[in-house]
């Protein structure tokens, strides 16, 4: 069965006309004889939208019950049984009632498509899953109903329903979007002009990207290689040379002239991928990549032995419209090798514009600051051994062959050639060349007639010696290249393993990068055998350097003071102190420097995110404080004012009982105000971190009774043994915390059940002892999943009325107890209810005297005597 086709109407915000456009399309198809059925369309009470439902067949909605309320959902089974050609399913991101077969409506649509039914649906840009954080940053509202981007991308057709912010706000003001009572709130919040403009731009850009994907797919299917200038794409070619930054900035200025332009930087690397093959400086390429990404572009590396065709293939592959290249750094005589990359690209570019940008390094030569290493360090022992073989080997072989009367000149040449090959394998190219020259001289002197002279009588022998010398040098070159490539491959493998370990370390790091940056610097110090490593940063080029992270003794304070420094951008550098590194190690060190910069940025972003969370929490606290002031403080104030007004009324003669009742109401309201204000002030102190407890040795049998002053005397039963050890605490803070706990317990306990306050001493097998104070009530209790939430500020569990308080008591109690080194947890009361457990460390007593009497020098003796 052929899969159905999906068409989606995408909008920037509610009310732009997505559902209206979908219904208009349905009428158009129905008039052509297409079987169109309405599966689910939500009109939101808009009359114009509801009018378009007339004349269209609709499958009855499925009525479902959830938590005592009725909901209507798409009847998927009925729609599948009806099997229309086209089904209308509104609100693709909708979340279904839990008892439905699928959790999301887009999953219902997937079933319809799999059954071969075409579907027309709608969705707003804010419901795309990947844009949730972006939309929240714009509107301040987190969308709970989302649809995976891939579902929308797979749609056969996406049509943007666009409307200017001004037109949408007029539509909203005329009552065509929301009910009249919601218009003012909508206009001043979500539908602000700035929000709508940003959402509209987001929708336009997202749709433009999808259109570009369709275009690239079409061009690939049709085999179209020519450039279609639908969007400006500027490709800048980089060699890793010093002119790279100039080219990148020039290309970025060209891209900035057109809206929606893209900047792509590309480096053509040799296809063999060995260390000696790239034509550019690895460190320069790292810096240029960072510059490109900071300007909003992307960096690409393409393999190719011929840079010009590889660059043009890349440009045509991305549908580039312009190419930016630098003027050649070749000197005049070097053009004998060919016209150069710039000339070749300009000649073969076709309809792609080519910009040749001049710079200060023109005609300075290609070797200046971009070294091409053709010699790999084989180590001092191997080099010395190679020179010994190359210089001493041929004379020794000549002496040996002279005494044993060699078999003849051809065989002698092969033996001397073997010495040359051996010198190349051990010491490299230059010892092998020396061996070929010394060997040819020995052949001439000892084995070519006339012997013991440097003259050669036979012309054929002259040719033989010359050929021997040429073959020896050629073979030495080949053997040297093979040996060095093997050495480079082994080194590259070791570098790859090091980089793999580096990547794994970074990926396994903490989200905020805390501690990981120092660990990375330690790894750098160990890998490169340095004494100290420091990551330096500065605000700008005129500001002093500051260490962001360091490891090892006496790290350098400036890049200039280091033995090795690797810049990462203009204001960040990795500095090493200990020994100078060879050039081959600097490429690997550059990768470490980039990762260090990434970790530093991650740590900075984590701190900013934490600060943003604290600010958001502070805003939430301030909002809740305002709510508390607006209601919970207003209620007792209103009662006090009413009672005072009644007492001052001259036309009423109050009897003593009524007057006493009014005065009692004023006193109760004032007490409630005092309690609320104290809690608000305490919460403010906890939030700002200004609570500093005065820790002293405190006896619970003194503090606990003082904490019961705010509750009826017959509502609480105490069980505080006199033998309890003292606890280190602030008596005032502990009293306030216990008072809040007890008042909360009394509030929720039945009138005929007393709240139990008991204390016990715990003596663990090892470690210091603790004292646990339990406040036990027989109220309704709290579910396990909600026990932590009740300690959050401004939280009331269940259906507690607004007059029950502002929800600060438990938060203040926990804050006070934790500031004294204790903890508060909530447990079930056996038989029903809630138990608050306050755990505090116990004061450690020294061993008692053997006779059992309290020593007068014991630190608790005066205190206990005083209590007695």
Short mmCIF file of N, CA and C in Angstrom, two decimals, residues 498-509 523 595:
data_model
loop_
_atom_site.label_atom_id
_atom_site.label_comp_id
_atom_site.label_asym_id
_atom_site.label_seq_id
_atom_site.Cartn_x
_atom_site.Cartn_y
_atom_site.Cartn_z
N UNK A 498 46.04 9.65 21.24
CA UNK A 498 46.02 10.73 22.23
C UNK A 498 44.79 11.61 22.07
N UNK A 499 44.46 11.96 20.81
CA UNK A 499 43.29 12.79 20.56
C UNK A 499 42.01 12.06 20.91
N UNK A 500 41.98 10.74 20.67
CA UNK A 500 40.79 9.96 21.04
C UNK A 500 40.59 9.98 22.55
N UNK A 501 41.70 9.79 23.28
CA UNK A 501 41.60 9.88 24.74
C UNK A 501 41.17 11.26 25.19
N UNK A 502 41.69 12.30 24.50
CA UNK A 502 41.29 13.68 24.82
C UNK A 502 39.81 13.89 24.60
N UNK A 503 39.30 13.43 23.45
CA UNK A 503 37.87 13.59 23.16
C UNK A 503 37.01 12.84 24.16
N UNK A 504 37.45 11.63 24.53
CA UNK A 504 36.70 10.88 25.53
C UNK A 504 36.67 11.58 26.87
N UNK A 505 37.80 12.18 27.25
CA UNK A 505 37.85 12.92 28.52
C UNK A 505 36.88 14.09 28.51
N UNK A 506 36.84 14.81 27.39
CA UNK A 506 35.95 15.97 27.30
C UNK A 506 34.50 15.54 27.30
N UNK A 507 34.17 14.46 26.56
CA UNK A 507 32.78 14.03 26.46
C UNK A 507 32.28 13.46 27.78
N UNK A 508 33.18 12.86 28.56
CA UNK A 508 32.75 12.28 29.84
C UNK A 508 32.77 13.29 30.96
N UNK A 509 33.12 14.52 30.66
CA UNK A 509 33.24 15.54 31.70
C UNK A 509 31.90 15.98 32.24
N UNK A 523 46.77 16.71 31.90
CA UNK A 523 47.06 15.78 30.81
C UNK A 523 48.06 16.38 29.82
N UNK A 595 40.57 22.38 22.69
CA UNK A 595 39.68 21.73 23.66
C UNK A 595 39.66 22.49 24.99
#
